[in-house]
Amino acid sequence: MGYSQGRVPFLGIHMLLGVIGPLVHPSPERVLAIGVGSGGTPWGAAISPATRSIRGVELIKPVLDTLEDIAEARPDGVVAALLHDPRVRFEYGDGRQALTRGHELYDVIEADAVHPQTSHSGLLYSAEFLEQVKARLAPGGIYVQFAPTPRVVDTFAAVFPHAVLLRPFPVLIGSKDPIYFDHAALLRRLAEPEVLAHVHRANPTVVSLAERVSGEPYLWTTESPRIAPPLTDLFPRDEFFINQATDTEREWRPAVMPTAAAIQPTAKAER
């Protein structure tokens, strides 16, 4: 029996992970997706007309072959539309290796959702991986990823000087630079007709993305307390998941909370 982590029509959570970066960043010209999967996260990343290029790196080559087959069988479908978008380029390779090669910097880097109990998934949640991501962010660039466990959040906050945790569906945004984050503006943008039309083209059963991140966010700044990152390449603790709850929408808090001042949203005028 196979093990599914995505599907066509695209899952709402994957599209959510894709759209957040381009909607939060004021000028998301260059986007890198670590993992392509069924295509939901790159499809979400294509939401902004300001985006000029979307590079997707997929570790499992048959996944890309399958997307080509689906596009050929359904030329009017969403997968074909994604593959024919001139901004999109998918390649077979290792995402961490891709981060070590070349010198291009990205305005938005995103990781397709991976269950943390999956073998070797720790290589995409470790502090070392996040340091590699941080090094490839352009000035003002942001990184977006799924936050399935408290240890993932604590590791993320240990690496990125500025971070946001969206709730109730846990999504992290991190940057080397201050994130001028306006939660109310993000919720409005997620509910805009053009955003919903983009999502519904891929999956008309998705009612709302905004409600998934409508809870009060947590924010970290350089003044927020941190702990040593609990997830590293040598100690991928969340891969040993037998004694942990798997409900990603339960209420939990990081081991070290941000300061009270940092919890308040930091926002500039809408852009």
PDB file of C-alpha atoms in Angstrom:
ATOM      1  CA  MET A   1       0.000   0.000   0.000  1.00  0.00           C
ATOM      2  CA  GLY A   2       1.301   3.452  -0.870  1.00  0.00           C
ATOM      3  CA  TYR A   3       1.684   6.334   1.560  1.00  0.00           C
ATOM      4  CA  SER A   4      -0.016   9.537   0.432  1.00  0.00           C
ATOM      5  CA  GLN A   5       1.147  13.039   1.349  1.00  0.00           C
ATOM      6  CA  GLY A   6      -0.690  14.902  -1.407  1.00  0.00           C
ATOM      7  CA  ARG A   7      -3.326  14.534  -4.072  1.00  0.00           C
ATOM      8  CA  VAL A   8      -5.007  15.996  -7.126  1.00  0.00           C
ATOM      9  CA  PRO A   9      -7.224  18.025  -6.699  1.00  0.00           C
ATOM     10  CA  PHE A  10      -4.691  19.855  -4.546  1.00  0.00           C
ATOM     11  CA  LEU A  11      -5.144  19.893  -0.793  1.00  0.00           C
ATOM     12  CA  GLY A  12      -6.079  23.201   0.767  1.00  0.00           C
ATOM     13  CA  ILE A  13      -3.213  23.066   3.269  1.00  0.00           C
ATOM     14  CA  HIS A  14      -0.648  22.704   0.486  1.00  0.00           C
ATOM     15  CA  MET A  15      -2.086  25.644  -1.430  1.00  0.00           C
ATOM     16  CA  LEU A  16      -2.135  27.658   1.805  1.00  0.00           C
ATOM     17  CA  LEU A  17       1.587  27.016   2.294  1.00  0.00           C
ATOM     18  CA  GLY A  18       2.133  28.219  -1.262  1.00  0.00           C
ATOM     19  CA  VAL A  19       0.107  31.421  -1.215  1.00  0.00           C
ATOM     20  CA  ILE A  20       1.247  32.829   2.132  1.00  0.00           C
ATOM     21  CA  GLY A  21       4.775  33.773   1.061  1.00  0.00           C
ATOM     22  CA  PRO A  22       3.802  35.717  -2.078  1.00  0.00           C
ATOM     23  CA  LEU A  23       0.916  37.406  -0.225  1.00  0.00           C
ATOM     24  CA  VAL A  24       3.086  38.502   2.724  1.00  0.00           C
ATOM     25  CA  HIS A  25       6.197  39.546   0.762  1.00  0.00           C
ATOM     26  CA  PRO A  26       5.785  42.962  -0.919  1.00  0.00           C
ATOM     27  CA  SER A  27       7.640  41.915  -4.085  1.00  0.00           C
ATOM     28  CA  PRO A  28       7.884  38.109  -4.432  1.00  0.00           C
ATOM     29  CA  GLU A  29       9.741  37.990  -7.740  1.00  0.00           C
ATOM     30  CA  ARG A  30      11.821  34.844  -7.165  1.00  0.00           C
ATOM     31  CA  VAL A  31      10.324  31.803  -5.413  1.00  0.00           C
ATOM     32  CA  LEU A  32      11.973  28.485  -4.522  1.00  0.00           C
ATOM     33  CA  ALA A  33       9.864  25.478  -3.526  1.00  0.00           C
ATOM     34  CA  ILE A  34      11.667  22.680  -1.676  1.00  0.00           C
ATOM     35  CA  GLY A  35       9.516  19.747  -2.734  1.00  0.00           C
ATOM     36  CA  VAL A  36       6.889  19.673  -5.465  1.00  0.00           C
ATOM     37  CA  GLY A  37       4.711  16.732  -4.433  1.00  0.00           C
ATOM     38  CA  SER A  38       1.343  16.741  -6.148  1.00  0.00           C
ATOM     39  CA  GLY A  39       1.874  20.412  -7.083  1.00  0.00           C
ATOM     40  CA  GLY A  40      -0.361  22.173  -4.558  1.00  0.00           C
ATOM     41  CA  THR A  41       2.345  24.307  -2.945  1.00  0.00           C
ATOM     42  CA  PRO A  42       3.842  25.570  -6.244  1.00  0.00           C
ATOM     43  CA  TRP A  43       0.312  26.226  -7.513  1.00  0.00           C
ATOM     44  CA  GLY A  44      -0.310  28.390  -4.479  1.00  0.00           C
ATOM     45  CA  ALA A  45       3.008  30.163  -5.022  1.00  0.00           C
ATOM     46  CA  ALA A  46       1.854  31.204  -8.506  1.00  0.00           C
ATOM     47  CA  ILE A  47      -0.822  33.465  -6.992  1.00  0.00           C
ATOM     48  CA  SER A  48       1.063  36.755  -7.378  1.00  0.00           C
ATOM     49  CA  PRO A  49       1.492  38.488 -10.759  1.00  0.00           C
ATOM     50  CA  ALA A  50       4.676  39.987  -9.308  1.00  0.00           C
ATOM     51  CA  THR A  51       6.307  36.537  -9.292  1.00  0.00           C
ATOM     52  CA  ARG A  52       8.636  36.089 -12.262  1.00  0.00           C
ATOM     53  CA  SER A  53      10.059  32.637 -11.507  1.00  0.00           C
ATOM     54  CA  ILE A  54       9.102  29.597  -9.435  1.00  0.00           C
ATOM     55  CA  ARG A  55      11.763  26.920  -9.113  1.00  0.00           C
ATOM     56  CA  GLY A  56      10.629  23.597  -7.659  1.00  0.00           C
ATOM     57  CA  VAL A  57      13.104  20.918  -6.567  1.00  0.00           C
ATOM     58  CA  GLU A  58      11.649  17.415  -6.092  1.00  0.00           C
ATOM     59  CA  LEU A  59      13.600  14.520  -4.564  1.00  0.00           C
ATOM     60  CA  ILE A  60      11.473  11.718  -6.068  1.00  0.00           C
ATOM     61  CA  LYS A  61      11.690  11.719  -9.855  1.00  0.00           C
ATOM     62  CA  PRO A  62       8.605   9.511 -10.447  1.00  0.00           C
ATOM     63  CA  VAL A  63       6.575  12.298  -8.839  1.00  0.00           C
ATOM     64  CA  LEU A  64       7.559  14.651 -11.663  1.00  0.00           C
ATOM     65  CA  ASP A  65       6.960  11.908 -14.244  1.00  0.00           C
ATOM     66  CA  THR A  66       3.483  11.343 -12.795  1.00  0.00           C
ATOM     67  CA  LEU A  67       2.656  15.048 -13.025  1.00  0.00           C
ATOM     68  CA  GLU A  68       3.666  14.977 -16.703  1.00  0.00           C
ATOM     69  CA  ASP A  69       1.398  11.969 -17.256  1.00  0.00           C
ATOM     70  CA  ILE A  70      -1.520  13.697 -15.539  1.00  0.00           C
ATOM     71  CA  ALA A  71      -0.994  16.838 -17.598  1.00  0.00           C
ATOM     72  CA  GLU A  72      -0.975  14.797 -20.811  1.00  0.00           C
ATOM     73  CA  ALA A  73      -4.112  12.889 -19.837  1.00  0.00           C
ATOM     74  CA  ARG A  74      -5.932  16.036 -18.692  1.00  0.00           C
ATOM     75  CA  PRO A  75      -4.684  18.927 -20.821  1.00  0.00           C
ATOM     76  CA  ASP A  76      -7.395  21.235 -19.464  1.00  0.00           C
ATOM     77  CA  GLY A  77      -6.667  20.360 -15.833  1.00  0.00           C
ATOM     78  CA  VAL A  78      -4.876  22.234 -13.096  1.00  0.00           C
ATOM     79  CA  VAL A  79      -1.679  20.143 -13.309  1.00  0.00           C
ATOM     80  CA  ALA A  80      -1.321  20.965 -17.003  1.00  0.00           C
ATOM     81  CA  ALA A  81      -1.926  24.638 -16.228  1.00  0.00           C
ATOM     82  CA  LEU A  82       0.822  24.527 -13.595  1.00  0.00           C
ATOM     83  CA  LEU A  83       3.352  22.803 -15.851  1.00  0.00           C
ATOM     84  CA  HIS A  84       2.589  25.170 -18.729  1.00  0.00           C
ATOM     85  CA  ASP A  85       3.004  28.308 -16.619  1.00  0.00           C
ATOM     86  CA  PRO A  86       6.128  29.927 -18.152  1.00  0.00           C
ATOM     87  CA  ARG A  87       7.270  31.068 -14.712  1.00  0.00           C
ATOM     88  CA  VAL A  88       7.439  27.508 -13.355  1.00  0.00           C
ATOM     89  CA  ARG A  89      10.454  25.209 -13.637  1.00  0.00           C
ATOM     90  CA  PHE A  90      10.580  21.846 -11.873  1.00  0.00           C
ATOM     91  CA  GLU A  91      13.714  19.761 -11.511  1.00  0.00           C
ATOM     92  CA  TYR A  92      14.682  16.434 -10.014  1.00  0.00           C
ATOM     93  CA  GLY A  93      17.164  16.766  -7.198  1.00  0.00           C
ATOM     94  CA  ASP A  94      17.850  17.091  -3.506  1.00  0.00           C
ATOM     95  CA  GLY A  95      16.564  20.334  -1.998  1.00  0.00           C
ATOM     96  CA  ARG A  96      19.415  20.684   0.479  1.00  0.00           C
ATOM     97  CA  GLN A  97      21.967  20.094  -2.240  1.00  0.00           C
ATOM     98  CA  ALA A  98      20.231  22.711  -4.387  1.00  0.00           C
ATOM     99  CA  LEU A  99      20.638  25.217  -1.561  1.00  0.00           C
ATOM    100  CA  THR A 100      24.415  24.692  -1.559  1.00  0.00           C
ATOM    101  CA  ARG A 101      24.833  25.237  -5.302  1.00  0.00           C
ATOM    102  CA  GLY A 102      24.679  28.488  -7.195  1.00  0.00           C
ATOM    103  CA  HIS A 103      24.388  31.990  -5.814  1.00  0.00           C
ATOM    104  CA  GLU A 104      20.830  33.027  -6.620  1.00  0.00           C
ATOM    105  CA  LEU A 105      18.902  34.569  -3.760  1.00  0.00           C
ATOM    106  CA  TYR A 106      15.155  34.174  -3.371  1.00  0.00           C
ATOM    107  CA  ASP A 107      12.445  36.500  -2.142  1.00  0.00           C
ATOM    108  CA  VAL A 108      10.358  33.565  -0.958  1.00  0.00           C
ATOM    109  CA  ILE A 109      11.433  30.018  -0.129  1.00  0.00           C
ATOM    110  CA  GLU A 110       8.759  27.470   0.718  1.00  0.00           C
ATOM    111  CA  ALA A 111       8.795  23.849   1.771  1.00  0.00           C
ATOM    112  CA  ASP A 112       6.057  21.445   0.764  1.00  0.00           C
ATOM    113  CA  ALA A 113       4.459  19.873   3.837  1.00  0.00           C
ATOM    114  CA  VAL A 114       6.170  16.678   5.018  1.00  0.00           C
ATOM    115  CA  HIS A 115       4.914  14.596   7.936  1.00  0.00           C
ATOM    116  CA  PRO A 116       7.637  14.796  10.617  1.00  0.00           C
ATOM    117  CA  GLN A 117       7.388  11.103  11.477  1.00  0.00           C
ATOM    118  CA  THR A 118       8.405  10.173   7.921  1.00  0.00           C
ATOM    119  CA  SER A 119      11.855   8.613   7.651  1.00  0.00           C
ATOM    120  CA  HIS A 120      14.539  11.260   6.970  1.00  0.00           C
ATOM    121  CA  SER A 121      12.029  14.103   7.215  1.00  0.00           C
ATOM    122  CA  GLY A 122      14.229  15.515   9.971  1.00  0.00           C
ATOM    123  CA  LEU A 123      16.611  16.718   7.274  1.00  0.00           C
ATOM    124  CA  LEU A 124      13.946  19.280   6.311  1.00  0.00           C
ATOM    125  CA  TYR A 125      13.234  20.417   9.883  1.00  0.00           C
ATOM    126  CA  SER A 126      16.751  20.574  11.338  1.00  0.00           C
ATOM    127  CA  ALA A 127      18.606  23.706  12.391  1.00  0.00           C
ATOM    128  CA  GLU A 128      21.285  22.984   9.776  1.00  0.00           C
ATOM    129  CA  PHE A 129      18.700  22.922   6.980  1.00  0.00           C
ATOM    130  CA  LEU A 130      17.156  26.167   8.181  1.00  0.00           C
ATOM    131  CA  GLU A 131      20.586  27.809   8.209  1.00  0.00           C
ATOM    132  CA  GLN A 132      21.007  26.773   4.567  1.00  0.00           C
ATOM    133  CA  VAL A 133      17.624  28.276   3.738  1.00  0.00           C
ATOM    134  CA  LYS A 134      18.437  31.505   5.574  1.00  0.00           C
ATOM    135  CA  ALA A 135      21.646  31.911   3.578  1.00  0.00           C
ATOM    136  CA  ARG A 136      19.708  31.886   0.282  1.00  0.00           C
ATOM    137  CA  LEU A 137      17.159  34.527   1.225  1.00  0.00           C
ATOM    138  CA  ALA A 138      17.443  37.878  -0.513  1.00  0.00           C
ATOM    139  CA  PRO A 139      17.302  41.001   1.677  1.00  0.00           C
ATOM    140  CA  GLY A 140      13.793  41.044   3.120  1.00  0.00           C
ATOM    141  CA  GLY A 141      13.235  37.478   1.932  1.00  0.00           C
ATOM    142  CA  ILE A 142      10.983  35.101   3.866  1.00  0.00           C
ATOM    143  CA  TYR A 143      10.778  31.364   4.391  1.00  0.00           C
ATOM    144  CA  VAL A 144       7.455  29.547   4.878  1.00  0.00           C
ATOM    145  CA  GLN A 145       6.984  26.022   6.226  1.00  0.00           C
ATOM    146  CA  PHE A 146       4.588  23.700   8.010  1.00  0.00           C
ATOM    147  CA  ALA A 147       4.926  23.609  11.829  1.00  0.00           C
ATOM    148  CA  PRO A 148       3.602  20.213  12.943  1.00  0.00           C
ATOM    149  CA  THR A 149       5.269  19.995  16.375  1.00  0.00           C
ATOM    150  CA  PRO A 150       6.468  22.297  19.158  1.00  0.00           C
ATOM    151  CA  ARG A 151      10.072  21.221  18.541  1.00  0.00           C
ATOM    152  CA  VAL A 152       9.773  22.372  14.929  1.00  0.00           C
ATOM    153  CA  VAL A 153       8.658  25.785  16.175  1.00  0.00           C
ATOM    154  CA  ASP A 154      11.440  26.054  18.760  1.00  0.00           C
ATOM    155  CA  THR A 155      14.070  25.081  16.187  1.00  0.00           C
ATOM    156  CA  PHE A 156      12.698  27.580  13.670  1.00  0.00           C
ATOM    157  CA  ALA A 157      12.692  30.390  16.251  1.00  0.00           C
ATOM    158  CA  ALA A 158      16.253  29.506  17.266  1.00  0.00           C
ATOM    159  CA  VAL A 159      17.510  29.992  13.694  1.00  0.00           C
ATOM    160  CA  PHE A 160      15.470  32.923  12.369  1.00  0.00           C
ATOM    161  CA  PRO A 161      15.836  36.225  14.248  1.00  0.00           C
ATOM    162  CA  HIS A 162      12.363  37.217  13.094  1.00  0.00           C
ATOM    163  CA  ALA A 163       9.530  34.679  12.936  1.00  0.00           C
ATOM    164  CA  VAL A 164       5.760  34.375  12.883  1.00  0.00           C
ATOM    165  CA  LEU A 165       3.632  31.364  13.836  1.00  0.00           C
ATOM    166  CA  LEU A 166       0.168  31.368  12.263  1.00  0.00           C
ATOM    167  CA  ARG A 167      -2.660  29.368  13.875  1.00  0.00           C
ATOM    168  CA  PRO A 168      -4.761  27.251  14.247  1.00  0.00           C
ATOM    169  CA  PHE A 169      -3.208  25.448  11.291  1.00  0.00           C
ATOM    170  CA  PRO A 170       0.455  25.906  12.216  1.00  0.00           C
ATOM    171  CA  VAL A 171       2.460  27.762   9.573  1.00  0.00           C
ATOM    172  CA  LEU A 172       5.824  29.431  10.214  1.00  0.00           C
ATOM    173  CA  ILE A 173       7.261  32.488   8.459  1.00  0.00           C
ATOM    174  CA  GLY A 174      10.906  33.359   9.084  1.00  0.00           C
ATOM    175  CA  SER A 175      13.421  35.955   7.946  1.00  0.00           C
ATOM    176  CA  LYS A 176      16.827  37.442   8.667  1.00  0.00           C
ATOM    177  CA  ASP A 177      15.156  40.850   8.549  1.00  0.00           C
ATOM    178  CA  PRO A 178      12.120  42.301  10.334  1.00  0.00           C
ATOM    179  CA  ILE A 179       8.847  40.919   8.994  1.00  0.00           C
ATOM    180  CA  TYR A 180       6.329  43.725   8.659  1.00  0.00           C
ATOM    181  CA  PHE A 181       3.437  41.401   9.244  1.00  0.00           C
ATOM    182  CA  ASP A 182      -0.194  42.555   9.211  1.00  0.00           C
ATOM    183  CA  HIS A 183      -2.410  39.637  10.196  1.00  0.00           C
ATOM    184  CA  ALA A 184      -5.695  41.371   9.342  1.00  0.00           C
ATOM    185  CA  ALA A 185      -4.366  42.302   5.904  1.00  0.00           C
ATOM    186  CA  LEU A 186      -3.305  38.693   5.252  1.00  0.00           C
ATOM    187  CA  LEU A 187      -6.766  37.405   6.162  1.00  0.00           C
ATOM    188  CA  ARG A 188      -8.344  39.956   3.822  1.00  0.00           C
ATOM    189  CA  ARG A 189      -6.043  38.971   0.988  1.00  0.00           C
ATOM    190  CA  LEU A 190      -6.763  35.272   1.492  1.00  0.00           C
ATOM    191  CA  ALA A 191     -10.459  36.090   1.082  1.00  0.00           C
ATOM    192  CA  GLU A 192     -10.030  38.188  -2.083  1.00  0.00           C
ATOM    193  CA  PRO A 193     -12.014  36.897  -5.093  1.00  0.00           C
ATOM    194  CA  GLU A 194      -8.921  36.418  -7.261  1.00  0.00           C
ATOM    195  CA  VAL A 195      -7.186  34.363  -4.565  1.00  0.00           C
ATOM    196  CA  LEU A 196     -10.254  32.196  -4.032  1.00  0.00           C
ATOM    197  CA  ALA A 197     -10.679  31.784  -7.785  1.00  0.00           C
ATOM    198  CA  HIS A 198      -7.075  30.551  -8.047  1.00  0.00           C
ATOM    199  CA  VAL A 199      -7.686  28.078  -5.210  1.00  0.00           C
ATOM    200  CA  HIS A 200     -11.057  26.914  -6.527  1.00  0.00           C
ATOM    201  CA  ARG A 201      -9.627  26.236  -9.960  1.00  0.00           C
ATOM    202  CA  ALA A 202      -7.439  23.627  -8.288  1.00  0.00           C
ATOM    203  CA  ASN A 203     -10.017  22.363  -5.807  1.00  0.00           C
ATOM    204  CA  PRO A 204     -13.558  23.786  -5.744  1.00  0.00           C
ATOM    205  CA  THR A 205     -14.320  22.042  -2.432  1.00  0.00           C
ATOM    206  CA  VAL A 206     -11.930  24.327  -0.493  1.00  0.00           C
ATOM    207  CA  VAL A 207     -14.222  26.818   1.221  1.00  0.00           C
ATOM    208  CA  SER A 208     -11.695  29.105   2.917  1.00  0.00           C
ATOM    209  CA  LEU A 209      -7.975  29.455   3.498  1.00  0.00           C
ATOM    210  CA  ALA A 210      -8.283  32.423   5.838  1.00  0.00           C
ATOM    211  CA  GLU A 211     -10.066  30.493   8.579  1.00  0.00           C
ATOM    212  CA  ARG A 212      -7.130  28.090   8.830  1.00  0.00           C
ATOM    213  CA  VAL A 213      -4.834  30.909  10.003  1.00  0.00           C
ATOM    214  CA  SER A 214      -7.381  33.164  11.696  1.00  0.00           C
ATOM    215  CA  GLY A 215      -6.075  32.598  15.241  1.00  0.00           C
ATOM    216  CA  GLU A 216      -3.918  35.154  17.029  1.00  0.00           C
ATOM    217  CA  PRO A 217      -0.350  34.721  15.720  1.00  0.00           C
ATOM    218  CA  TYR A 218       2.841  34.499  17.748  1.00  0.00           C
ATOM    219  CA  LEU A 219       5.718  36.745  16.693  1.00  0.00           C
ATOM    220  CA  TRP A 220       9.419  36.604  17.556  1.00  0.00           C
ATOM    221  CA  THR A 221      11.927  39.440  17.172  1.00  0.00           C
ATOM    222  CA  THR A 222      15.600  39.731  18.045  1.00  0.00           C
ATOM    223  CA  GLU A 223      14.522  40.568  21.606  1.00  0.00           C
ATOM    224  CA  SER A 224      12.522  37.359  22.103  1.00  0.00           C
ATOM    225  CA  PRO A 225      13.895  34.536  24.280  1.00  0.00           C
ATOM    226  CA  ARG A 226      15.122  31.385  22.559  1.00  0.00           C
ATOM    227  CA  ILE A 227      16.376  27.934  23.459  1.00  0.00           C
ATOM    228  CA  ALA A 228      18.989  25.786  21.738  1.00  0.00           C
ATOM    229  CA  PRO A 229      17.423  24.166  18.648  1.00  0.00           C
ATOM    230  CA  PRO A 230      16.048  20.750  19.633  1.00  0.00           C
ATOM    231  CA  LEU A 231      16.038  19.368  16.062  1.00  0.00           C
ATOM    232  CA  THR A 232      19.385  18.834  14.350  1.00  0.00           C
ATOM    233  CA  ASP A 233      20.705  16.580  11.611  1.00  0.00           C
ATOM    234  CA  LEU A 234      22.158  14.211  14.211  1.00  0.00           C
ATOM    235  CA  PHE A 235      19.092  14.325  16.468  1.00  0.00           C
ATOM    236  CA  PRO A 236      15.911  14.323  14.322  1.00  0.00           C
ATOM    237  CA  ARG A 237      13.760  13.676  17.393  1.00  0.00           C
ATOM    238  CA  ASP A 238      10.408  14.141  15.703  1.00  0.00           C
ATOM    239  CA  GLU A 239      11.015  11.172  13.425  1.00  0.00           C
ATOM    240  CA  PHE A 240      10.439   9.061  16.541  1.00  0.00           C
ATOM    241  CA  PHE A 241       6.770   9.923  16.692  1.00  0.00           C
ATOM    242  CA  ILE A 242       5.206   6.980  18.534  1.00  0.00           C
ATOM    243  CA  ASN A 243       4.742   8.890  21.808  1.00  0.00           C
ATOM    244  CA  GLN A 244       3.592  12.177  20.265  1.00  0.00           C
ATOM    245  CA  ALA A 245       0.143  13.343  19.286  1.00  0.00           C
ATOM    246  CA  THR A 246      -0.343  13.770  15.547  1.00  0.00           C
ATOM    247  CA  ASP A 247      -3.183  16.302  15.578  1.00  0.00           C
ATOM    248  CA  THR A 248      -1.632  19.370  13.978  1.00  0.00           C
ATOM    249  CA  GLU A 249      -4.607  21.565  14.829  1.00  0.00           C
ATOM    250  CA  ARG A 250      -4.465  21.038  18.593  1.00  0.00           C
ATOM    251  CA  GLU A 251      -3.568  24.002  20.787  1.00  0.00           C
ATOM    252  CA  TRP A 252       0.055  23.969  21.898  1.00  0.00           C
ATOM    253  CA  ARG A 253       2.727  26.517  22.646  1.00  0.00           C
ATOM    254  CA  PRO A 254       6.466  26.658  21.985  1.00  0.00           C
ATOM    255  CA  ALA A 255       8.765  25.755  24.876  1.00  0.00           C
ATOM    256  CA  VAL A 256       9.826  29.401  25.172  1.00  0.00           C
ATOM    257  CA  MET A 257       7.164  31.981  24.416  1.00  0.00           C
ATOM    258  CA  PRO A 258       7.959  35.308  22.752  1.00  0.00           C
ATOM    259  CA  THR A 259       8.009  38.385  24.944  1.00  0.00           C
ATOM    260  CA  ALA A 260       4.678  40.113  25.492  1.00  0.00           C
ATOM    261  CA  ALA A 261       5.691  43.007  23.248  1.00  0.00           C
ATOM    262  CA  ALA A 262       6.692  40.646  20.457  1.00  0.00           C
ATOM    263  CA  ILE A 263       3.315  38.904  20.488  1.00  0.00           C
ATOM    264  CA  GLN A 264       1.658  42.071  19.226  1.00  0.00           C
ATOM    265  CA  PRO A 265       1.497  42.223  15.407  1.00  0.00           C
ATOM    266  CA  THR A 266       4.138  44.394  13.789  1.00  0.00           C
ATOM    267  CA  ALA A 267       2.700  46.105  10.740  1.00  0.00           C
ATOM    268  CA  LYS A 268       3.369  48.845   8.274  1.00  0.00           C
ATOM    269  CA  ALA A 269       0.800  50.339   5.971  1.00  0.00           C
ATOM    270  CA  GLU A 270      -0.667  47.802   3.557  1.00  0.00           C
ATOM    271  CA  ARG A 271       1.352  47.288   0.413  1.00  0.00           C
TER     272      ARG A 271
END
